[in-house]
CSV table of C-alpha atoms (C1' of nucleotides) in Angstrom, one decimal:
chain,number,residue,atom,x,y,z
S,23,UNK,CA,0.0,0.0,0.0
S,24,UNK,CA,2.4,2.8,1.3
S,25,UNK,CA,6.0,2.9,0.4
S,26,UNK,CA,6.4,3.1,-3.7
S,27,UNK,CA,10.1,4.6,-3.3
S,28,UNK,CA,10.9,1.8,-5.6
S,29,UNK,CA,12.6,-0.3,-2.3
S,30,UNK,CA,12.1,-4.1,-2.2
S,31,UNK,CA,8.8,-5.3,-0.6
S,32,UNK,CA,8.9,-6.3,2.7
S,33,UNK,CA,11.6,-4.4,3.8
S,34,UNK,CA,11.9,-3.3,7.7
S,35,UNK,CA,11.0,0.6,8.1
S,36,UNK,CA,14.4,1.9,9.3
S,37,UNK,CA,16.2,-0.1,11.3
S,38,UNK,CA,17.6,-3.8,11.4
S,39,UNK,CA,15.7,-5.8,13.1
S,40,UNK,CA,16.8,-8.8,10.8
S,41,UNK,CA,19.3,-10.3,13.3
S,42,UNK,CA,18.2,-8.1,16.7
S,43,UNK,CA,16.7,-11.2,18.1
S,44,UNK,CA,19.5,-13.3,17.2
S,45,UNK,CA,21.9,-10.8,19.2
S,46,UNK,CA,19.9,-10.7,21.9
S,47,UNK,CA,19.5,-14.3,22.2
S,48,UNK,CA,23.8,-14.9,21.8
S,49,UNK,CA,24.0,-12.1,24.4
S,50,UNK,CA,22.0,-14.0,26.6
S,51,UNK,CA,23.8,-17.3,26.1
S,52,UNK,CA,27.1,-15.5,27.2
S,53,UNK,CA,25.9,-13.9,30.0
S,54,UNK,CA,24.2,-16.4,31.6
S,55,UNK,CA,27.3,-19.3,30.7
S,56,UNK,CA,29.1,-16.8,32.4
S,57,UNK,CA,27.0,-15.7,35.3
S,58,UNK,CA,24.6,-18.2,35.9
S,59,UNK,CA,20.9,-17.5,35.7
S,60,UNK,CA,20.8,-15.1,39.5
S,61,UNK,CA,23.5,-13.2,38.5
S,62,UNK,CA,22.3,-12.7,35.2
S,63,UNK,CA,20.2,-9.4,34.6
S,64,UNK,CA,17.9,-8.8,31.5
S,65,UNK,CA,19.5,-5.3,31.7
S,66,UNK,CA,22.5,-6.9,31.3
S,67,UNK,CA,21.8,-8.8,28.5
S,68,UNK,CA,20.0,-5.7,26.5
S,69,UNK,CA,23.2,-3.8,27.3
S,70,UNK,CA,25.4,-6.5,25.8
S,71,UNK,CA,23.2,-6.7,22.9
S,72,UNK,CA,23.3,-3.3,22.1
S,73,UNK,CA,18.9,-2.8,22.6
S,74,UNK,CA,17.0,-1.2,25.6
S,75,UNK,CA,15.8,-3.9,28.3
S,76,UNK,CA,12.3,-3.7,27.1
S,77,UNK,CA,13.3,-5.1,23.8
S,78,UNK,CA,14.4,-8.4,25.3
S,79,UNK,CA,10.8,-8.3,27.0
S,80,UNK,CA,9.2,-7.8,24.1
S,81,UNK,CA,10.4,-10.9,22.0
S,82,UNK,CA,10.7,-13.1,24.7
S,83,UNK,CA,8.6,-12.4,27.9
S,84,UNK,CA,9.8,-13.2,31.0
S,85,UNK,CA,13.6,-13.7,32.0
S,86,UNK,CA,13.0,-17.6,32.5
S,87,UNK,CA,11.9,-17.8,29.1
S,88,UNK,CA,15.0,-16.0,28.3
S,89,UNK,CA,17.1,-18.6,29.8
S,90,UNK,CA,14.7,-21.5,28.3
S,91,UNK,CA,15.4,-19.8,24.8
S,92,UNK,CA,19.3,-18.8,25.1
S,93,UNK,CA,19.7,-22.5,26.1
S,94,UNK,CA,17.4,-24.4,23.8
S,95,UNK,CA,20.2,-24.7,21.3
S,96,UNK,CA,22.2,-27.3,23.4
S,97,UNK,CA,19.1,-29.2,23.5
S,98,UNK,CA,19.6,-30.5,20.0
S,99,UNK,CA,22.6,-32.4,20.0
S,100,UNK,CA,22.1,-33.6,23.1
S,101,UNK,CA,19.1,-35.3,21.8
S,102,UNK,CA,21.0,-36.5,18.9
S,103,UNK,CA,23.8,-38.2,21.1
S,104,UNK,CA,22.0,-41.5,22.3
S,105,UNK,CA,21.2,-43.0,19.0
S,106,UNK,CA,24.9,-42.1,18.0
S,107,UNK,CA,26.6,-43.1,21.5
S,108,UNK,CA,24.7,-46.1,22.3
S,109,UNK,CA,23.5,-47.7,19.1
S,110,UNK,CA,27.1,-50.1,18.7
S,111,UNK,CA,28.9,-52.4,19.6
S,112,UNK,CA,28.9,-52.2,23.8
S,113,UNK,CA,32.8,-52.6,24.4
S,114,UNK,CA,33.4,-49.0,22.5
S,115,UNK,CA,30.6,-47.1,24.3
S,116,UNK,CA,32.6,-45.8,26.4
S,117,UNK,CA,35.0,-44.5,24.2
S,118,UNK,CA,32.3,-43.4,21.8
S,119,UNK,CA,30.3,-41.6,24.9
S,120,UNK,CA,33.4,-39.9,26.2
S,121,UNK,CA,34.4,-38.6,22.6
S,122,UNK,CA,31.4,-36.9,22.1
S,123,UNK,CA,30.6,-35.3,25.3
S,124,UNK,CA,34.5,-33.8,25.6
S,125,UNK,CA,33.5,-32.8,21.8
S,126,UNK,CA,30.4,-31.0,22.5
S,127,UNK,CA,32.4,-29.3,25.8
S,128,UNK,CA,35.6,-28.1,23.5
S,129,UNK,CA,33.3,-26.7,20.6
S,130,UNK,CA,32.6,-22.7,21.9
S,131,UNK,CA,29.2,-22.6,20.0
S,132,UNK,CA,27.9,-25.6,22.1
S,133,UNK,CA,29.9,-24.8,25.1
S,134,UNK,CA,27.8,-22.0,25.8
S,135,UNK,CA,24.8,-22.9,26.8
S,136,UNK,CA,26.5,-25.9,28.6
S,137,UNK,CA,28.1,-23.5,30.8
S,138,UNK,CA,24.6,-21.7,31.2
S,139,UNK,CA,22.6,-24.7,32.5
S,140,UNK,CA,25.7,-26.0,35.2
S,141,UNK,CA,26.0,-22.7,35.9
S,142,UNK,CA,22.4,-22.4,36.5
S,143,UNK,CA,21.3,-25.5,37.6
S,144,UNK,CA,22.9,-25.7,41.2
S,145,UNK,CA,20.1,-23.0,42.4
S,146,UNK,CA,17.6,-22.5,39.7
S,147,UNK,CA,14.8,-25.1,39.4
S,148,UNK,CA,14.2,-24.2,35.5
S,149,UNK,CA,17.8,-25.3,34.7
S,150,UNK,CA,17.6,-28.1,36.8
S,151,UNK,CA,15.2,-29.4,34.8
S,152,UNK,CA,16.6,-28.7,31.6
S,153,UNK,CA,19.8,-30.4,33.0
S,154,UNK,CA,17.5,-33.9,34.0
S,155,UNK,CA,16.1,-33.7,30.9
S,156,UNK,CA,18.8,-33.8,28.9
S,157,UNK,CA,21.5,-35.6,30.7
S,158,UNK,CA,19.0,-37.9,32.8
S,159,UNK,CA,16.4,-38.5,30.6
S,160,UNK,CA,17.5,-39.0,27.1
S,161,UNK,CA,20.9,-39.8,27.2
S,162,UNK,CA,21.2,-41.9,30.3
S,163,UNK,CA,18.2,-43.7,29.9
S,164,UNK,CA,18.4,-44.9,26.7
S,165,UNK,CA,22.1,-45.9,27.8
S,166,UNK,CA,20.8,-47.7,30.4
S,167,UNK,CA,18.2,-49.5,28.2
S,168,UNK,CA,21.3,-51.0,26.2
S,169,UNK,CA,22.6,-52.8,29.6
S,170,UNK,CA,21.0,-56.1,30.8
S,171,UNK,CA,22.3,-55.7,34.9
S,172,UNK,CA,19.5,-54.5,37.5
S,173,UNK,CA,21.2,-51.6,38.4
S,174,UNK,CA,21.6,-50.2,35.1
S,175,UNK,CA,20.7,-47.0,35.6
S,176,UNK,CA,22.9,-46.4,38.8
S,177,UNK,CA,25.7,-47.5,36.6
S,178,UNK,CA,24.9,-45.2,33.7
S,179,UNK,CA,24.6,-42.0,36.4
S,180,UNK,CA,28.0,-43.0,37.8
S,181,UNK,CA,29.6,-43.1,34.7
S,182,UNK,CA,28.0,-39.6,34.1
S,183,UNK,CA,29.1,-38.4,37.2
S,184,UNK,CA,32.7,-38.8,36.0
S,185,UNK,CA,32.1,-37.1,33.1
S,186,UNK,CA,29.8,-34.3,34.7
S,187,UNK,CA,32.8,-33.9,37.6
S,188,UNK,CA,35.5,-33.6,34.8
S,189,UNK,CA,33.4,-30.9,33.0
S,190,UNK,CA,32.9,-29.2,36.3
S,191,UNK,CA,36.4,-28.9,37.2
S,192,UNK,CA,38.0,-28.6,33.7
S,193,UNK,CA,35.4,-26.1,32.3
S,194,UNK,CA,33.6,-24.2,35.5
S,195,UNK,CA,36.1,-24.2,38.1
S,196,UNK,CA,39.0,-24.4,36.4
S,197,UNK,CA,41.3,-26.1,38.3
S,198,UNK,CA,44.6,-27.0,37.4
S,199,UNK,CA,46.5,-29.2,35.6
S,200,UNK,CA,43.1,-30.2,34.6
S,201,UNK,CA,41.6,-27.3,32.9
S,202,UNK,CA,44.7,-26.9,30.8
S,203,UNK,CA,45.4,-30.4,29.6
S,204,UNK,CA,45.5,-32.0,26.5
S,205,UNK,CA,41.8,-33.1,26.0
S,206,UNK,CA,43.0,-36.1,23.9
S,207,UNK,CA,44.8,-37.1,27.2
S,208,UNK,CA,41.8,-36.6,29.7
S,209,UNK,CA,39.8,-38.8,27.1
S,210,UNK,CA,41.9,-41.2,27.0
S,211,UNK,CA,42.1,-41.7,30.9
S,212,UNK,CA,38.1,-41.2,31.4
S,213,UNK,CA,36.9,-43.7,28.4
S,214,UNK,CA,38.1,-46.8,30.3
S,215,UNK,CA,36.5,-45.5,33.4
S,216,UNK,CA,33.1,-45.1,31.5
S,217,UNK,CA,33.3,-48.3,29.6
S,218,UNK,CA,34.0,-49.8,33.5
S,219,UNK,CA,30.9,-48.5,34.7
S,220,UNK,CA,28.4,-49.4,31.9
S,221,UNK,CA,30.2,-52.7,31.3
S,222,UNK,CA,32.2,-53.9,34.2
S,223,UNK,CA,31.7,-56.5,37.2
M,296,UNK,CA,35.0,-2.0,89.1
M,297,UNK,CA,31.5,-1.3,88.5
M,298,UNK,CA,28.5,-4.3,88.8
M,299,UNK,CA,29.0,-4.6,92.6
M,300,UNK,CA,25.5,-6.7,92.6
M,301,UNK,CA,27.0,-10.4,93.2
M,302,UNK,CA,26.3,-11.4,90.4
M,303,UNK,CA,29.4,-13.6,88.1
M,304,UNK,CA,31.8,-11.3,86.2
M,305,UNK,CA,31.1,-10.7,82.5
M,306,UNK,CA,28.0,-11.7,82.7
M,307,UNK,CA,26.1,-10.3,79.4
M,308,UNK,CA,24.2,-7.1,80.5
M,309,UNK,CA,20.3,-8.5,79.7
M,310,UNK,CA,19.5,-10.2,76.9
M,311,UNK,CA,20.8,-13.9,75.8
M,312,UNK,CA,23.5,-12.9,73.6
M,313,UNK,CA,25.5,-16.1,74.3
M,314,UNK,CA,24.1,-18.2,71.5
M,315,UNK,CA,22.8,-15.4,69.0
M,316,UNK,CA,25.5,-15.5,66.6
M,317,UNK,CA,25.9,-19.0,66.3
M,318,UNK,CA,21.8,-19.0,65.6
M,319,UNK,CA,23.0,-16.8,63.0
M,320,UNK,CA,25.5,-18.5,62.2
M,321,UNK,CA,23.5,-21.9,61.9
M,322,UNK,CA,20.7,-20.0,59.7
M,323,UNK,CA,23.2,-18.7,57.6
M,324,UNK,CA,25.0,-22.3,56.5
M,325,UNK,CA,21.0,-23.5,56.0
M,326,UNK,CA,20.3,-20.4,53.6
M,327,UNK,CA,23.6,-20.7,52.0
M,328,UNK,CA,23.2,-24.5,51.5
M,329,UNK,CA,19.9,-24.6,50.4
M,330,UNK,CA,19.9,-21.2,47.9
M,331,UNK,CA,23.6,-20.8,46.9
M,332,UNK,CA,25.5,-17.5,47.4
M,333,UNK,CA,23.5,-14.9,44.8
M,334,UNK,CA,20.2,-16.3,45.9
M,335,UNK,CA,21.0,-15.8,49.5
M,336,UNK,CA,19.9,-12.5,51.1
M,337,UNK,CA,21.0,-11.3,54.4
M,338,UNK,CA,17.6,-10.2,55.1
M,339,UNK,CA,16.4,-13.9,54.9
M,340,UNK,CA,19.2,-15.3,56.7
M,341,UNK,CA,17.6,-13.0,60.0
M,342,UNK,CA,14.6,-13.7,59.7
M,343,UNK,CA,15.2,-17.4,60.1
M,344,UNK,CA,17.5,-16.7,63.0
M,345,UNK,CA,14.6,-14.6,64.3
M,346,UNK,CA,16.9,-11.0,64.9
M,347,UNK,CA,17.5,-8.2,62.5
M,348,UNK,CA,19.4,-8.1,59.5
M,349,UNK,CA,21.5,-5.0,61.0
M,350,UNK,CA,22.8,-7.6,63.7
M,351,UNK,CA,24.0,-10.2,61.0
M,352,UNK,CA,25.8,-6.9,59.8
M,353,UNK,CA,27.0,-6.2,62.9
M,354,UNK,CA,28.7,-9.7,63.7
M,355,UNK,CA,29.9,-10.3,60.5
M,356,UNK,CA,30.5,-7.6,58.0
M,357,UNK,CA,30.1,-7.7,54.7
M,358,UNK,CA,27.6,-11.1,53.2
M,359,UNK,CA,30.7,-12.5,51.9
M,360,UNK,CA,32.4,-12.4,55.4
M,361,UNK,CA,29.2,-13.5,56.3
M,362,UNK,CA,29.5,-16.7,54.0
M,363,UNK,CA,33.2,-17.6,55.0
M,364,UNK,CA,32.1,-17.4,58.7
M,365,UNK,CA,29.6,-20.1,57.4
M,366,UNK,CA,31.6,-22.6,55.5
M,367,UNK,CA,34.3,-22.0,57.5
M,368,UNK,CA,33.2,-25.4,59.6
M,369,UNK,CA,34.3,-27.3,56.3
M,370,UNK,CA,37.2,-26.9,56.4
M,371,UNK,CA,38.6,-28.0,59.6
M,372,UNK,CA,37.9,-31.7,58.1
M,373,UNK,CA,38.7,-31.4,54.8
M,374,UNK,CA,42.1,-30.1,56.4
M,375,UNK,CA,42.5,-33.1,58.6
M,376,UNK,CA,41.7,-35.6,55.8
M,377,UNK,CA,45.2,-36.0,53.8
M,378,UNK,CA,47.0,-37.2,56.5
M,379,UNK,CA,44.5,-39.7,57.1
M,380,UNK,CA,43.6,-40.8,53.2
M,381,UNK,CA,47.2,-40.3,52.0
M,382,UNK,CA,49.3,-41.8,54.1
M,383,UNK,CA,48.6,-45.6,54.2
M,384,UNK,CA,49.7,-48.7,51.6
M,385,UNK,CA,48.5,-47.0,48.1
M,386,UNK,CA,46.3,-49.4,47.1
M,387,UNK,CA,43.6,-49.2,49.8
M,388,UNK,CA,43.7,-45.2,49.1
M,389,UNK,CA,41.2,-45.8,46.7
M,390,UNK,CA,38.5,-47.1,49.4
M,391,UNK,CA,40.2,-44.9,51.9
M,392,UNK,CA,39.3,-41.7,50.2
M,393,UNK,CA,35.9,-42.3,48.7
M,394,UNK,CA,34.6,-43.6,52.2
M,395,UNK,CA,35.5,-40.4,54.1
M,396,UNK,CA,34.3,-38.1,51.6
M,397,UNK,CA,30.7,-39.8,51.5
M,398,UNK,CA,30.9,-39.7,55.3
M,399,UNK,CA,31.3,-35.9,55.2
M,400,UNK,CA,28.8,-36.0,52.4
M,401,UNK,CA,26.2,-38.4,54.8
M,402,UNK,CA,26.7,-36.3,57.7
M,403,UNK,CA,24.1,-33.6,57.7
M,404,UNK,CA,26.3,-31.4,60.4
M,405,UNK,CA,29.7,-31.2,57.5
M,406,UNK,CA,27.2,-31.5,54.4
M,407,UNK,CA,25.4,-28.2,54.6
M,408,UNK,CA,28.7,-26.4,53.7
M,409,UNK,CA,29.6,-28.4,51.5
M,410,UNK,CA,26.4,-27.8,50.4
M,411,UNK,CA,26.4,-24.2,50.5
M,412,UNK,CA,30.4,-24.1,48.9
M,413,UNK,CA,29.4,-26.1,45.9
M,414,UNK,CA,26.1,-24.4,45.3
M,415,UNK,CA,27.8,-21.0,45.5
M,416,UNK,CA,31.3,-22.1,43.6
M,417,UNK,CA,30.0,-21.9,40.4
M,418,UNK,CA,28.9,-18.1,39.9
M,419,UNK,CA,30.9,-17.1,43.0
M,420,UNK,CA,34.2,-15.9,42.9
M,421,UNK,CA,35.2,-16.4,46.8
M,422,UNK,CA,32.8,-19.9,46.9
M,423,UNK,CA,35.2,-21.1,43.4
M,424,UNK,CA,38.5,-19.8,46.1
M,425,UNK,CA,37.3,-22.0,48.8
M,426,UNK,CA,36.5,-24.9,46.9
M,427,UNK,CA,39.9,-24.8,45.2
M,428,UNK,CA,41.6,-24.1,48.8
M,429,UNK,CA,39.5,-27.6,50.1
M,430,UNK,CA,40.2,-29.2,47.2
M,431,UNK,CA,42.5,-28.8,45.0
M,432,UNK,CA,45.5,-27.0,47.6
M,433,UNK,CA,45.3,-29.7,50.6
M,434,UNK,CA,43.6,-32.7,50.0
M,435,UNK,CA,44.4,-33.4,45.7
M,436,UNK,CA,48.1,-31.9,46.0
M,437,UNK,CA,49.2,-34.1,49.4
M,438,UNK,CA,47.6,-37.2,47.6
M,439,UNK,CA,49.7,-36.6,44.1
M,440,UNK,CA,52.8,-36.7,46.2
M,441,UNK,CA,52.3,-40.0,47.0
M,442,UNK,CA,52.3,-41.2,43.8
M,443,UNK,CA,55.6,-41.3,41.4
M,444,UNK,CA,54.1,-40.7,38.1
M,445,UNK,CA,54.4,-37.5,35.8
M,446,UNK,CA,51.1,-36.6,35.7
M,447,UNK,CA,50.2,-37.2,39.1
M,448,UNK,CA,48.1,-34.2,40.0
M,449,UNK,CA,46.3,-35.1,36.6
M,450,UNK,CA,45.5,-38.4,37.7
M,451,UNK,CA,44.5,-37.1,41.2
M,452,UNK,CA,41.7,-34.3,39.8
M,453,UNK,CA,40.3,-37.1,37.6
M,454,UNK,CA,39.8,-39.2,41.0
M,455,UNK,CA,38.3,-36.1,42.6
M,456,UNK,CA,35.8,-35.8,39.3
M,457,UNK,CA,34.5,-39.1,40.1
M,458,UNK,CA,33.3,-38.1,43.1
M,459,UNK,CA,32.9,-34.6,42.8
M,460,UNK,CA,30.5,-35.4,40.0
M,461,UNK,CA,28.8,-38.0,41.7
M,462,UNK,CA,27.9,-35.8,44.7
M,463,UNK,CA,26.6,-33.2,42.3
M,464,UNK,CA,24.1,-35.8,40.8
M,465,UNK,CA,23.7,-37.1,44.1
M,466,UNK,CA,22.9,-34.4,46.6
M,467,UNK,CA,22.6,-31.4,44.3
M,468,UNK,CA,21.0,-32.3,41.4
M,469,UNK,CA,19.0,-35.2,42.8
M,470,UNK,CA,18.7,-37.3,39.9
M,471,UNK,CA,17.6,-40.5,40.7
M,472,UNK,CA,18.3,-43.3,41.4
M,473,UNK,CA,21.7,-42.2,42.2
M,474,UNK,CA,19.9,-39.9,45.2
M,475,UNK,CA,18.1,-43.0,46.4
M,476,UNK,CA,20.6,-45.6,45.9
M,477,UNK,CA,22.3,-47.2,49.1
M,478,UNK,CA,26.1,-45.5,50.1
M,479,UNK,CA,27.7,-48.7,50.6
M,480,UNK,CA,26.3,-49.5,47.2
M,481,UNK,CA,28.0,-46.4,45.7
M,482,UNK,CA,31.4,-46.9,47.5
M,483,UNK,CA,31.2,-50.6,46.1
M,484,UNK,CA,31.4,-49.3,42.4
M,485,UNK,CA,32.8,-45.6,42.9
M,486,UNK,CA,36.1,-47.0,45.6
M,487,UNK,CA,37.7,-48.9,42.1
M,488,UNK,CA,37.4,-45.7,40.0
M,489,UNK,CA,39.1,-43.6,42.3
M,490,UNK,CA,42.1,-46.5,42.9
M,491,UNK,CA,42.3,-47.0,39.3
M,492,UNK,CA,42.9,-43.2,38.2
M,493,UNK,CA,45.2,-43.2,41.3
M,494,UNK,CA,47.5,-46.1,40.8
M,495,UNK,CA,46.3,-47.4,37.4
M,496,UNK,CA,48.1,-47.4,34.3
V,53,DG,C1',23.4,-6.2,72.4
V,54,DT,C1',19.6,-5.3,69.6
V,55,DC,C1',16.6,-2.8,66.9
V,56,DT,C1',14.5,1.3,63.8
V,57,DA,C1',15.1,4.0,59.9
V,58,DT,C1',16.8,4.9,55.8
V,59,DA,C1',20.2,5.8,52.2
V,60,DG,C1',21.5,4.2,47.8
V,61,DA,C1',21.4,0.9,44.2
V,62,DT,C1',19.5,-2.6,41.1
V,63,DC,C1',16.2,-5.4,39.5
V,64,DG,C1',11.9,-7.4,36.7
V,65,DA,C1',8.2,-6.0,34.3
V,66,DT,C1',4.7,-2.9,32.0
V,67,DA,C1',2.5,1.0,29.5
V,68,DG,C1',2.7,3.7,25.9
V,69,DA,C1',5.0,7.2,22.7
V,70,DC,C1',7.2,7.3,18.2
Z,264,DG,C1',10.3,-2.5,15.9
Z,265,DT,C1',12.5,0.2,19.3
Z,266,DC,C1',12.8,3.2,23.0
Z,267,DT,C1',11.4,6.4,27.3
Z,268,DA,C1',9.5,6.4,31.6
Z,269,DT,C1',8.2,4.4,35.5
Z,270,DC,C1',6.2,1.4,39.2
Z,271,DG,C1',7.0,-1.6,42.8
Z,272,DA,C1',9.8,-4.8,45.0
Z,273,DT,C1',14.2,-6.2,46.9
Z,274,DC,C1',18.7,-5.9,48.2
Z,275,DT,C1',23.3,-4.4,50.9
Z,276,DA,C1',25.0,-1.6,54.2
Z,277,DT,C1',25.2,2.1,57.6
Z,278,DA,C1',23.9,5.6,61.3
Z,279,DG,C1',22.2,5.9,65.4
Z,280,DA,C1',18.4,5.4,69.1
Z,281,DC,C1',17.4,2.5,73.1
DNA sequence: GTCTATAGATCGATAGAC
DNA sequence: GTCTATCGATCTATAGAC
């Protein structure tokens, strides 16, 4: 109807809004890896993002849903991993399990909202439940399913505690030697440990 | 000089003082261990010692002075436990080790710091210090001397992963059935683990 | 020793102008 | 689509009365 200046249809008024949301949702991610969801302000994230705080309101509601969205992305390879990880032969799942987790942790773009939902999870109940629902629920279980001992699902959490632990202290805390080694090194050490768990006496 | 009454010397002028700050004290570990550092206010720690927040203020300081009054507790055992994991033959260190950290971890008088450390380690910068005082500093560093490979303190983090991840899933998280399960039962399979990154190959 | 009062700052969320 | 303005709530910390 209005605007026959000759520009192509469609096009925003003034501004660029074509990627706003996107920056507001990367600014998100990196705040809240690196802050955790109560030390994480929306103001903070608008100011990051280069938008006023209302902005971040307006596109996504309320700061939860924030979180829910800024972390939605590590949702899908997680729920990719079982059918790679567990369908196989069972004496390499533990290499196979180890491999992918370390490569989802060294990867920045996936690391990110990692970060966010440990980060998170310890004291908000929304993370928590992202973190059960992706680690618990889809991977372990359908792990678990592949073993044929009763307690196959105590064995699957163990071997996820080692891997969760490593993360925590390579990646979160940051201690040393750990956090600066050679993750072909700390792979090699963990997969056996895994493999023990899932497949051991 | 003055107080010529009879009555004992230094007696506290009125009001029951004597306990007071250890109420505060005791409410602040609960808040700490239950919310995490951010999500902790020093408003709600009075009001579940029943006094003001002004007199957590005036006992303490600052909320972070507040908070290392508070975990303060953990370390006394965490300082006393090299000497009595570490020294020993090396292959019962394994067992030795992962039975006295799931005692602190099953005693609910030592696990509410621990609690309230790891909850708070993760976004906080003094909670990460501690945690990296307890663990790392004295108990990993004393138990690497004993062994006479090159990557010993490697091999000694990985050992603390196991079980630092394991009381994550455990007592933080709560993902079951690992939050359930029976401690002996976790020592059974978790004790090998922790020798075999010790002493392994 | 304990409390009232308040300064000073930040936060989440909304209404509404442009 | 983006921002200004603002409400109402909450927080840390301090000064000072009793």
């Amino acid at each position: 109807m209005s605007d026959v200046t000759g520009r192509k249809r469609g096009r925003p008024p003034r501004t660029e809004s074509a990627d706003t949301r996107d920056r507001i949702l990367a600014a998100a991610r990196e705040e809240f890896s690196e802050r955790g969801y109560e030390k994480t302000s929306v103001r903070g994230i608008a100011k990051a993002a280069g938008v006023d705080s209302a902005l971040v309101h307006h596109y996504f509601g309320t700061k939860e849903q924030v979180f829910e969205a800024a972390v939605e992305i590590a949702a899908a390879p997680a729920l990719n991993a079982p059918d790679l990880v567990a369908d196989g032969p069972l004496d390499g799942v533990g290499e196979r399990l180890t491999r992918y987790i370390f490569g989802v942790w060294e990867n920045p773009a996936t690391r990110m909202p990692l970060l966010a939902i440990v980060r998170s999870a310890v004291t908000n109940e929304t993370a928590a439940a992202v973190f059960r629902r992706l680690v618990a629920a889809q991977l372990l279980r359908r792990i678990a399913a592949h073993l044929d001992t009763p307690d196959a699902e105590l064995r699957a959490e163990l071997a996820a505690a080692q891997l969760v632990g490593t993360a925590m202290l390579r990646y979160v805390i940051k201690v040393e030697p750990l956090a600066s080694a050679d993750v072909e090194q700390i792979i090699t050490r963990v997969a056996p440990v895994v493999q023990g768990h899932l497949s051991g006496p």
